[in-house]
Coordinates of C-alpha atoms in Angstrom, one line a residue:
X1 CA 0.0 0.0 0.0
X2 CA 2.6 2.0 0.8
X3 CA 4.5 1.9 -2.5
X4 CA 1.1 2.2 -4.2
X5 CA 0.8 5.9 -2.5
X6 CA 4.1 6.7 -3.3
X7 CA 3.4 5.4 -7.3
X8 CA 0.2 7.8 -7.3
X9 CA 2.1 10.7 -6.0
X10 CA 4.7 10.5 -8.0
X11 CA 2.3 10.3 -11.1
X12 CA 0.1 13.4 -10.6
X13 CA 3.6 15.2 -9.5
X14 CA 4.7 14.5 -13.0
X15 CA 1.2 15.2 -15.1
X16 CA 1.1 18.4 -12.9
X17 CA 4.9 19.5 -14.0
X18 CA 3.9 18.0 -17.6
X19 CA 1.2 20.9 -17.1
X20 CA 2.7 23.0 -15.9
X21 CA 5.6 23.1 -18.6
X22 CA 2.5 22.8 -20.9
X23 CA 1.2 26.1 -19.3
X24 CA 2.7 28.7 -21.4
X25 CA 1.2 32.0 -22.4
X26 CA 1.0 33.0 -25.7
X27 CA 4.2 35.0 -26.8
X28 CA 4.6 38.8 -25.4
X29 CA 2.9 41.4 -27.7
X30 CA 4.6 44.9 -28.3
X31 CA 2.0 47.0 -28.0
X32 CA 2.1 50.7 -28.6
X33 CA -1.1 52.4 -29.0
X34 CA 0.2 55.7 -30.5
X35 CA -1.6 58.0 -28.4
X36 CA -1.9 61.8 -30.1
X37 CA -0.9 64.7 -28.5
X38 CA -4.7 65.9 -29.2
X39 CA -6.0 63.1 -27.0
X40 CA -3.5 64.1 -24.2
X41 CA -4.7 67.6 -24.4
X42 CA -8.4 66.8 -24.2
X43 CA -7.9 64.5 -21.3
X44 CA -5.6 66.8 -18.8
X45 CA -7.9 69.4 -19.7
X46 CA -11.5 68.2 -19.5
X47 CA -10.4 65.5 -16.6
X48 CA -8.8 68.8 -15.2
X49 CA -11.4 70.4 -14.9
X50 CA -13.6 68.0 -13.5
X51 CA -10.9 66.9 -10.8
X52 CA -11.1 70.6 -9.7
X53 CA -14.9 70.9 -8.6
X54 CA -14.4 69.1 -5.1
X55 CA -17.7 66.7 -5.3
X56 CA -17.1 65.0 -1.7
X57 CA -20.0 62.7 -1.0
X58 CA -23.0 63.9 0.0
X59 CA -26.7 62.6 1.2
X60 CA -29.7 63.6 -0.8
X61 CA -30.6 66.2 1.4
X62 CA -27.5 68.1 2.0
X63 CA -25.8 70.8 0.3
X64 CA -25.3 69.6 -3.5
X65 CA -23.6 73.0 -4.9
X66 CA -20.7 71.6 -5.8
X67 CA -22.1 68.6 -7.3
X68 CA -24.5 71.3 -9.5
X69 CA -21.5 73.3 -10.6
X70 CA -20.0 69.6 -11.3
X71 CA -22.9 69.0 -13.8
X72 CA -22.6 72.7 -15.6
X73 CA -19.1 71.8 -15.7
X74 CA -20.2 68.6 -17.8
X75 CA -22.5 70.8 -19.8
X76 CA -19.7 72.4 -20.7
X77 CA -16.9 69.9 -21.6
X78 CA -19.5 67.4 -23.1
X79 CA -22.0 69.6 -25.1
X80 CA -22.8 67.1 -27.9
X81 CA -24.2 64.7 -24.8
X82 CA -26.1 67.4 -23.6
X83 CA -27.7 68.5 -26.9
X84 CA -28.6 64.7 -28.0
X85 CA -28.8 62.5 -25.2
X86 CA -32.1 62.3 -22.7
X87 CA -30.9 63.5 -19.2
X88 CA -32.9 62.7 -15.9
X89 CA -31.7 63.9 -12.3
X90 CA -32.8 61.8 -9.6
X91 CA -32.1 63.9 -6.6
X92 CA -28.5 64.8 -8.1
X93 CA -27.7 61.4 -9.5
X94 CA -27.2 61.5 -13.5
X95 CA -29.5 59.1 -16.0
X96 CA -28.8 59.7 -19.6
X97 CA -30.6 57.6 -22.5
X98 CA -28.7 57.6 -25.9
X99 CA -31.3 55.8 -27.8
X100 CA -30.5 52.7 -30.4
X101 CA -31.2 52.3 -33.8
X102 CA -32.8 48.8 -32.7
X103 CA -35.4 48.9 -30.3
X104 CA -35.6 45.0 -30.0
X105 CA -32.5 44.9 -28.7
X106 CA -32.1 44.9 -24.7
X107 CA -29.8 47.9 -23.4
X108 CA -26.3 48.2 -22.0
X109 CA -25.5 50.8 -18.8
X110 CA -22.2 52.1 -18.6
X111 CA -21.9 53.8 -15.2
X112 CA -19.8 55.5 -12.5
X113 CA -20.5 57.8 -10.0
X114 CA -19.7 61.6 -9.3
X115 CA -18.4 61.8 -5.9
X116 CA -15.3 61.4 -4.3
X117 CA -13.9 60.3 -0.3
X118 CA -12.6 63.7 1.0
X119 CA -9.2 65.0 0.9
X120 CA -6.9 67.9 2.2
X121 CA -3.3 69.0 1.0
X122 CA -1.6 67.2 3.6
X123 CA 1.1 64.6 2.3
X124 CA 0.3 65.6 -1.2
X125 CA 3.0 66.5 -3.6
X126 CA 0.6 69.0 -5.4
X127 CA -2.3 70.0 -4.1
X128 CA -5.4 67.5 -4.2
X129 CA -7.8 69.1 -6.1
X130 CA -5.6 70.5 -8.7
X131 CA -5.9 68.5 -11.3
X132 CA -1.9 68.7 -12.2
X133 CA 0.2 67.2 -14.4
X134 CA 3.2 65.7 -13.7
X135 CA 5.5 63.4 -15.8
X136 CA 2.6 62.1 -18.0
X137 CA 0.2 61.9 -15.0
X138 CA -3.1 63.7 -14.1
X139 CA -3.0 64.2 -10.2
X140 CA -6.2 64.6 -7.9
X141 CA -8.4 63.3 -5.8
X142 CA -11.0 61.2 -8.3
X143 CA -8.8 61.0 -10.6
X144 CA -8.7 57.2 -10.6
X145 CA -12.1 56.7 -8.6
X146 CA -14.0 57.6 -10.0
X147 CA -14.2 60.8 -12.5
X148 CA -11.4 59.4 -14.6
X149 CA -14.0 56.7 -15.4
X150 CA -16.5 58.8 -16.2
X151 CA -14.0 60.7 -18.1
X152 CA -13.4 58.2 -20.9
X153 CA -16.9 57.3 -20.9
X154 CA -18.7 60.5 -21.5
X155 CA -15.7 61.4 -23.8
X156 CA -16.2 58.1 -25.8
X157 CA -19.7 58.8 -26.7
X158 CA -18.8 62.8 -27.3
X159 CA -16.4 61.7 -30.1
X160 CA -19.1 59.5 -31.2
X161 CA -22.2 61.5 -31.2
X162 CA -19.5 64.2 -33.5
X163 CA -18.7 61.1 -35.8
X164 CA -22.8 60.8 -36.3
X165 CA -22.6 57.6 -35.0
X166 CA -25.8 55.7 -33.6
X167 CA -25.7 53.0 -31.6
X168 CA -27.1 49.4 -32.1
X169 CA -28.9 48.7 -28.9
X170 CA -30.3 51.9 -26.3
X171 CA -27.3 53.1 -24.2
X172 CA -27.5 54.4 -20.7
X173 CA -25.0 56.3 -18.7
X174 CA -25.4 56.5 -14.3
X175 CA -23.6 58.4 -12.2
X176 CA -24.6 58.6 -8.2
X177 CA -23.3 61.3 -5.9
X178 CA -22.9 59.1 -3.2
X179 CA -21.7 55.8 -4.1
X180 CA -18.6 56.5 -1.8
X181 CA -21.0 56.4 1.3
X182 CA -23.1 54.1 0.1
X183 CA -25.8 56.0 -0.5
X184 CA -29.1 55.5 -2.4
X185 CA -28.2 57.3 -5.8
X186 CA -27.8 54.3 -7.9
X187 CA -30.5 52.2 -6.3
X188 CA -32.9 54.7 -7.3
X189 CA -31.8 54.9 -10.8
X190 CA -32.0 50.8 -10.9
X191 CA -35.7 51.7 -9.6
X192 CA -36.4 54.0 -11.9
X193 CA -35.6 51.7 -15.2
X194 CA -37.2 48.7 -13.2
X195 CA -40.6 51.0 -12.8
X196 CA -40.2 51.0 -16.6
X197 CA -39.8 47.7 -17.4
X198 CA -36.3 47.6 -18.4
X199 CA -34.2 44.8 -18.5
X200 CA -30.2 45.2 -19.4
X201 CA -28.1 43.2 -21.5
X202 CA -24.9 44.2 -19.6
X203 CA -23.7 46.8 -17.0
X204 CA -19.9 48.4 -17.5
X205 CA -19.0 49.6 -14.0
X206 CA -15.5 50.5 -12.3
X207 CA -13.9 47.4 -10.4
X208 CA -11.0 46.1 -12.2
X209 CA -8.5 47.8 -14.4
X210 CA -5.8 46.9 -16.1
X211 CA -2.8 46.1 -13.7
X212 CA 0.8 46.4 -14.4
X213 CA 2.2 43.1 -12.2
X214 CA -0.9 42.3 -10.8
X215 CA 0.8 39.1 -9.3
X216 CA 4.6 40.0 -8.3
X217 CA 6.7 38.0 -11.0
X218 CA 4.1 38.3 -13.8
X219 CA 5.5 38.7 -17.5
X220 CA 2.3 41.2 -18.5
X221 CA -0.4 43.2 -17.5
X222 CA -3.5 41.6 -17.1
X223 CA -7.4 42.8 -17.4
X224 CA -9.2 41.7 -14.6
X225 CA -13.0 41.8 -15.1
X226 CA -14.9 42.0 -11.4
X227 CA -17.8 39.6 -11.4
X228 CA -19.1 39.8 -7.8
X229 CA -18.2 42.1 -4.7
X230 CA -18.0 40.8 -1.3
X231 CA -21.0 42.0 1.3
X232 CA -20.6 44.0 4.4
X233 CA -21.6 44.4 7.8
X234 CA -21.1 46.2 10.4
X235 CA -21.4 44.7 14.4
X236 CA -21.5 46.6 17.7
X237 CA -20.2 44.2 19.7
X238 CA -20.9 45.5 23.8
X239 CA -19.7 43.8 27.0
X240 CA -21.4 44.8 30.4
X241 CA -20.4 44.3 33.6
X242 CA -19.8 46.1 37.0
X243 CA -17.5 49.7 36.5
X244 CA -15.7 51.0 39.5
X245 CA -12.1 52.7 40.1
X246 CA -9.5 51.3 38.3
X247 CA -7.6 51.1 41.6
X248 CA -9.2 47.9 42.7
X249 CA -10.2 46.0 39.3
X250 CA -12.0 42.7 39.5
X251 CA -10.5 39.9 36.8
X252 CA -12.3 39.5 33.5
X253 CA -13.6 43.1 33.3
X254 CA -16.0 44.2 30.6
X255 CA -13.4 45.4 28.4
X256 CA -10.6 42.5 28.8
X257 CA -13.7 39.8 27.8
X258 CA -14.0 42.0 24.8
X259 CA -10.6 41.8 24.1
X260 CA -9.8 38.5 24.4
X261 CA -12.7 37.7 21.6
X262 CA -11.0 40.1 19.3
X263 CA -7.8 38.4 20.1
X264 CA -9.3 34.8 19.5
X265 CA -11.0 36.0 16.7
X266 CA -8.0 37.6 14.9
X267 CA -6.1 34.4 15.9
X268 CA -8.7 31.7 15.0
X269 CA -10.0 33.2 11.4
X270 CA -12.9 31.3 12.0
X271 CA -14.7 32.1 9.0
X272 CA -14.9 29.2 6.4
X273 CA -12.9 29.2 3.5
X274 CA -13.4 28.4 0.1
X275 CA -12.4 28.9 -3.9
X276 CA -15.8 29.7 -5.7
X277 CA -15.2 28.0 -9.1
X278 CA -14.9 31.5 -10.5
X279 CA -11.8 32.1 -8.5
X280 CA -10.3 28.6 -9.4
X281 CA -10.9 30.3 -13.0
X282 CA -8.9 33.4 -11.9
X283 CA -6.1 31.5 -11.4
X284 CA -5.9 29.3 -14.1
X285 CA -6.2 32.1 -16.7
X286 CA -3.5 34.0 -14.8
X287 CA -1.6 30.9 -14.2
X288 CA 0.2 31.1 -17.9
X289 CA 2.0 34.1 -17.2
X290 CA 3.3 33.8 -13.4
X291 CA 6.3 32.4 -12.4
X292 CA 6.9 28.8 -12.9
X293 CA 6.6 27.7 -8.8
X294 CA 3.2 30.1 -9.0
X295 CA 2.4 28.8 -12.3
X296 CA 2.8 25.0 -10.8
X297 CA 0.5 26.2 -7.9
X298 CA -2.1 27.8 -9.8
X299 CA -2.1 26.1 -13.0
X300 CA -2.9 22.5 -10.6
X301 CA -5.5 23.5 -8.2
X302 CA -6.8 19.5 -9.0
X303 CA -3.6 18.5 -7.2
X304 CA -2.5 21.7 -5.0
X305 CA -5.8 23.6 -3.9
X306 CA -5.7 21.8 -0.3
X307 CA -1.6 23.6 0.1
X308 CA -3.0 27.2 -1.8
X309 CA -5.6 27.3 0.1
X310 CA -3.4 26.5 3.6
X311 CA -0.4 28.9 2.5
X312 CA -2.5 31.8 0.8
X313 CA -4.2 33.4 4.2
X314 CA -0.8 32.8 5.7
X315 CA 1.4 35.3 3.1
X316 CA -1.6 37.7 2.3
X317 CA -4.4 39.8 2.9
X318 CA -5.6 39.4 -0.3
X319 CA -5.7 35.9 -0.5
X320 CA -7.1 35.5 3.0
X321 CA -10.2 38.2 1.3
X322 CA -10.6 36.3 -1.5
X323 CA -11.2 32.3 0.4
X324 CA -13.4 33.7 3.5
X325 CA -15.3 36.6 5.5
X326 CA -13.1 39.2 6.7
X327 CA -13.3 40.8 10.1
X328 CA -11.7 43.7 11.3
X329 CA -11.9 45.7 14.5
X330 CA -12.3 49.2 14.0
X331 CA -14.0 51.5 16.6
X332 CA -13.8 50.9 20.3
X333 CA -15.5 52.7 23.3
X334 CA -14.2 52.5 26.7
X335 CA -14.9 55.1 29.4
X336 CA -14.3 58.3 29.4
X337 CA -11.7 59.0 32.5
X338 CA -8.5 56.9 32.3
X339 CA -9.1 55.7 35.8
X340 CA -12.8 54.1 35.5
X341 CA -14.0 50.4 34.6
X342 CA -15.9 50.9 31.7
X343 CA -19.7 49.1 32.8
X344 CA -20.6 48.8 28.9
X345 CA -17.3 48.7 26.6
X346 CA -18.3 48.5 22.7
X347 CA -15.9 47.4 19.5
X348 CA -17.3 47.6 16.2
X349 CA -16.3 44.6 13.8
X350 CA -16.2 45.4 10.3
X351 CA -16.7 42.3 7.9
X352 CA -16.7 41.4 4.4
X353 CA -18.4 38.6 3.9
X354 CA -18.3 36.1 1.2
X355 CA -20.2 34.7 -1.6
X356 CA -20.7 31.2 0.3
X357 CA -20.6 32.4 4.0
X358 CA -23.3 35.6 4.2
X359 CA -24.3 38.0 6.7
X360 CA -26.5 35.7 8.7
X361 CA -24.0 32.9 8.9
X362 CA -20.9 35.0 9.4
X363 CA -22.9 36.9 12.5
X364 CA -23.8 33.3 13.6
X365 CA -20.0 32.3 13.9
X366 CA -19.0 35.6 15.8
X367 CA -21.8 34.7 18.6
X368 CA -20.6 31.2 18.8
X369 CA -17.4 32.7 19.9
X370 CA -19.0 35.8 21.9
X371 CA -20.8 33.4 23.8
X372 CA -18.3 32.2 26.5
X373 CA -17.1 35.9 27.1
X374 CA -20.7 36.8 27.5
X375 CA -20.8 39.4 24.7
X376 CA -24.1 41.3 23.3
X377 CA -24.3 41.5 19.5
X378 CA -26.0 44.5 17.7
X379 CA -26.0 44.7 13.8
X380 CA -25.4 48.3 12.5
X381 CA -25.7 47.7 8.4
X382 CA -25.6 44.7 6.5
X383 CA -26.0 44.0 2.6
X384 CA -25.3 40.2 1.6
X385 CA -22.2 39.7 -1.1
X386 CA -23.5 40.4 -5.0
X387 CA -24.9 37.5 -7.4
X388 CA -21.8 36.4 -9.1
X389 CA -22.3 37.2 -12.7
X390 CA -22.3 34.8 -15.3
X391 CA -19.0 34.6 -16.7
X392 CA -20.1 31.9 -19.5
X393 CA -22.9 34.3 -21.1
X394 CA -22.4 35.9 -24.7
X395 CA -22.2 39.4 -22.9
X396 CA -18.9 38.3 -20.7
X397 CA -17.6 37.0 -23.7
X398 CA -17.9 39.8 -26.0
X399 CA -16.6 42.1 -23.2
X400 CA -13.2 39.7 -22.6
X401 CA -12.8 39.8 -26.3
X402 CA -12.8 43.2 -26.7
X403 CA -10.5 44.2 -23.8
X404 CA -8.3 41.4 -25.0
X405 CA -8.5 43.2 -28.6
X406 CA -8.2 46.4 -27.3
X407 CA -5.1 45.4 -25.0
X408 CA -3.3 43.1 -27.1
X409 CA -0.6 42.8 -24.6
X410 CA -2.6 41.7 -21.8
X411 CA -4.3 38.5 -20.4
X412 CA -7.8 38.9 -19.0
X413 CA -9.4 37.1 -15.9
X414 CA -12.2 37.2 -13.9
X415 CA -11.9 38.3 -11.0
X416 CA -13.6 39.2 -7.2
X417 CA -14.0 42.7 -5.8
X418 CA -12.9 43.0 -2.1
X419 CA -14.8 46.4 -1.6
X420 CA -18.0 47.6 -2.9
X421 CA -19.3 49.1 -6.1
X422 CA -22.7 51.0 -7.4
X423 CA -23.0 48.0 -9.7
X424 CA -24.7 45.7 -7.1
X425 CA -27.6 47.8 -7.2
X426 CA -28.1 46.6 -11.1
X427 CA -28.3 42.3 -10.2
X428 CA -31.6 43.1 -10.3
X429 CA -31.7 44.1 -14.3
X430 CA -29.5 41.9 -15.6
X431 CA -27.2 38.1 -15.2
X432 CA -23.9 40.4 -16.7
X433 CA -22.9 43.4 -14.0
X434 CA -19.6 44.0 -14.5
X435 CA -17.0 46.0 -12.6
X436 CA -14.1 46.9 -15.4
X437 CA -12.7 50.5 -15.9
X438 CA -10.2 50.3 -19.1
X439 CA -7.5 52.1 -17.6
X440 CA -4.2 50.8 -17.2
X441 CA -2.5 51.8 -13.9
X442 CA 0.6 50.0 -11.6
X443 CA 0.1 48.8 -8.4
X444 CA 1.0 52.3 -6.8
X445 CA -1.5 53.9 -8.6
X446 CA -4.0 51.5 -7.8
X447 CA -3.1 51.7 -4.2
X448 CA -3.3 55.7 -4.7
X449 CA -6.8 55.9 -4.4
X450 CA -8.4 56.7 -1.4
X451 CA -5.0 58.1 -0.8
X452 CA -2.2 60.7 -1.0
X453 CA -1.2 61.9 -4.8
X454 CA -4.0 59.4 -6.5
X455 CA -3.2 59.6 -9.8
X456 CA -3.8 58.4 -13.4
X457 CA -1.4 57.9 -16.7
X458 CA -2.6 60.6 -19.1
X459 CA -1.7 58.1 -22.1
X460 CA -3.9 55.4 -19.9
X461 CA -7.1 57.9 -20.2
X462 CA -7.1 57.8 -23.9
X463 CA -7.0 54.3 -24.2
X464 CA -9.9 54.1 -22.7
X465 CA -11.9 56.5 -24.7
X466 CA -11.2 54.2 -27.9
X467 CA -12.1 51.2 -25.9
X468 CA -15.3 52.4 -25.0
X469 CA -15.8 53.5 -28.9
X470 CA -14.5 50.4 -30.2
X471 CA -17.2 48.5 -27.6
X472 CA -20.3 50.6 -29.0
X473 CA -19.3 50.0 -32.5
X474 CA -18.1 46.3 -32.8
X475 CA -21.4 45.8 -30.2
X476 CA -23.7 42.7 -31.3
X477 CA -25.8 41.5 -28.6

């Protein structure tokens, strides 16, 4: 029996390195899209100017000015949209309508949204609503989420609407003012076109980009197309007990049971883990172009899931997001004199819970293990994780074939979003809600936003304009 074992091993060892030698991408494309100086120009200065008109998020009922003098500002770059496209404001948030040639044919959204996280000059290298340029990048806050999105959309269709072009199929374009907050913007807009008995062939939101060594080691950029989005909760977590002075503390105080169930918690990552098959996917398409011990790993998840899935919590974040809930502690409470027992000590747990594990059954396992420090458990906002979209319809094929047109020296995958997006909102109207922003951008720029000097490749914005032309031309759904 023994030999037997050793016999098996030894034989998937050898198909997997067979594979794995086997698992070559196709040869590295020089690619140089030529981009004009005229393109530059339009971008820094219409992006520009739109970076510069501080839209921080905002409820419904606050002060929108700035989102008002956002929208002239539109009027003003994009004057063709305005002229030709139907334009409905839902308390701020932007629905146009550029109607088809085909009315059979069901619709496409593009969308984005209009508001940005706030920001002050502090760590910047110029200041953060500028809108500067700086060795071939665009600087400000938005400039990657999300105006430069909306940037090369509106642009795309301006260019088209002066070509006389009409497309196939009705095209929409959303943008919320508060997607950053998670506001009700694009909710109402998916209410609005439900009311009218819309349905959508396929929704084009930001999520993915196009990533310059999205894995360390890999020999190209690569598209990745978001598909789902994790859900969210947040969990007032409260400990009661006896206060007093702090002179004379009692063991197991209110606040030491809450810590030691953070501290198991963070220890114990109780959550249950699991590669959706759309993630196994991920990795095999990406698999190609890693290294060759990543590309063994990846490229034979029929022989090495039980050791990626071991190892991959252990050396990253990312990987520990993408297997299982998430739960952070964020906000704590104690009392409110250094030398008093707090009698009702709070944290609040942030978590990001995944496709198979959802908010009900991820609270479930944080009470199992509250229960023996005598914890109370309050939920503050929940939303379940997205339907995952279906990445074997016609409309995910025609949009991996024309990013991998479009970016001839880039792979595509599918691929999970960690955070959250407007585009969950649009499940309801369609199987093909999809979170790709045709932007190329490095690691640094992706980790940029929601930070200090966010930033986008000048170059990188008029790529995307023709992408989003070539998409509404070549479209055939």
């Amino acid at each position: 029996m023994l030999i037997a074992v050793v016999v098996i091993i030894l034989v998937c060892l050898s198909i997997a390195g067979m594979r794995t030698v086997a698992l070559k991408a196709p040869a590295k494309v020089s690619y140089d899209p030529e981009i004009t100086p005229e393109e530059v120009k339009t971008a820094e200065e219409k992006l520009g100017a739109m970076i510069r008109i501080p839209t921080v998020s905002k409820r419904e009922d606050e002060d929108l000015s700035q989102f008002y003098r956002y929208q002239e500002e539109l009027e003003r770059q994009f004057p063709l949209i305005h002229q030709h496209l139907q334009k409905t404001v839902l308390n701020g948030t932007l629905l146009y309508l550029w109607k088809g040639s085909d009315p059979t044919l069901l619709p496409i959204l593009f969308m984005g949204h209009q508001d940005v996280v706030p920001a002050t000059d502090e760590g910047w290298s110029v200041p953060a609503y500028s809108g500067a340029v700086k060795d071939g990048c665009l600087y400000g806050r938005g400039t990657l989420d999300c105006k430069g999105t909306m940037y090369v959309q509106l642009q795309a269709v301006e260019e088209l609407l002066a070509e006389g072009f009409v497309p196939k199929g009705d095209v929409y374009l959303e943008y919320a003012i508060n997607e950053e907050t998670g506001g009700d913007g694009a909710a109402a807009a998916m209410r609005y076109l439900k009311e009218q008995g819309i349905r959508l062939a396929l929704v084009l939101d930001e999520g993915g980009a196009v990533i310059e060594q999205a894995v360390p080691g890999m020999d190209r950029p690569y598209a990745v197309i978001g598909i789902t989005e994790k859900g969210y909760m947040d969990v007032k977590i409260t400990a009661r007990g006896k206060g007093g002075h702090s002179s004379t503390p009692a063991r197991n105080t209110p606040a030491a049971r809450l810590f030691a169930f953070a501290n198991e918690i963070e220890r114990k990552r109780p959550f249950k883990k699991k590669l959706i098959p759309e993630a196994k996917k991920m990795f095999r398409q990406m698999a190609p172009a890693m290294p060759l011990g990543m590309r063994f790993l990846m490229g034979n998840l029929w022989l090495t899931k039980p050791l990626v899935m071991a190892v991959m919590p252990l050396v990253s974040p990312f990987g520990e997001a993408l297997m299982a809930t998430t739960c952070c502690f964020t906000q704590m409470k104690g009392s409110d004199a250094a030398n008093v027992i707090p009698k009702e000590p709070y944290l609040i747990a942030n978590l990001r819970t995944s496709v198979h594990q959802n908010c009900e059954e991820s609270l479930k396992v944080l009470k199992k293990y509250g229960k023996k420090y005598d914890l109370e458990f309050e939920v503050l906002l929940q939303r379940d994780a997205s339907p995952v979209s279906n990445i074997r319809s016609v409309a995910y094929d025609y949009a991996d074939k024309t990013i991998r047109e479009h970016f001839p020296d880039a792979g595509t995958a599918p691929y999970l979003i960690m955070g959250g997006t407007d585009c969950r909102h649009f499940h309801a109207l369609t199987e093909n809600a999809l979170r790709f922003a045709p932007v190329r951008m490095t690691n640094a720029q992706n980790a940029s936003c929601h930070a200090v000097d966010e930033n986008v490749t000048v170059a990188a914005l008029a790529e995307g304009v023709r992408f989003y032309k070539m998409f509404l031309k070549e479209y055939k759904l």
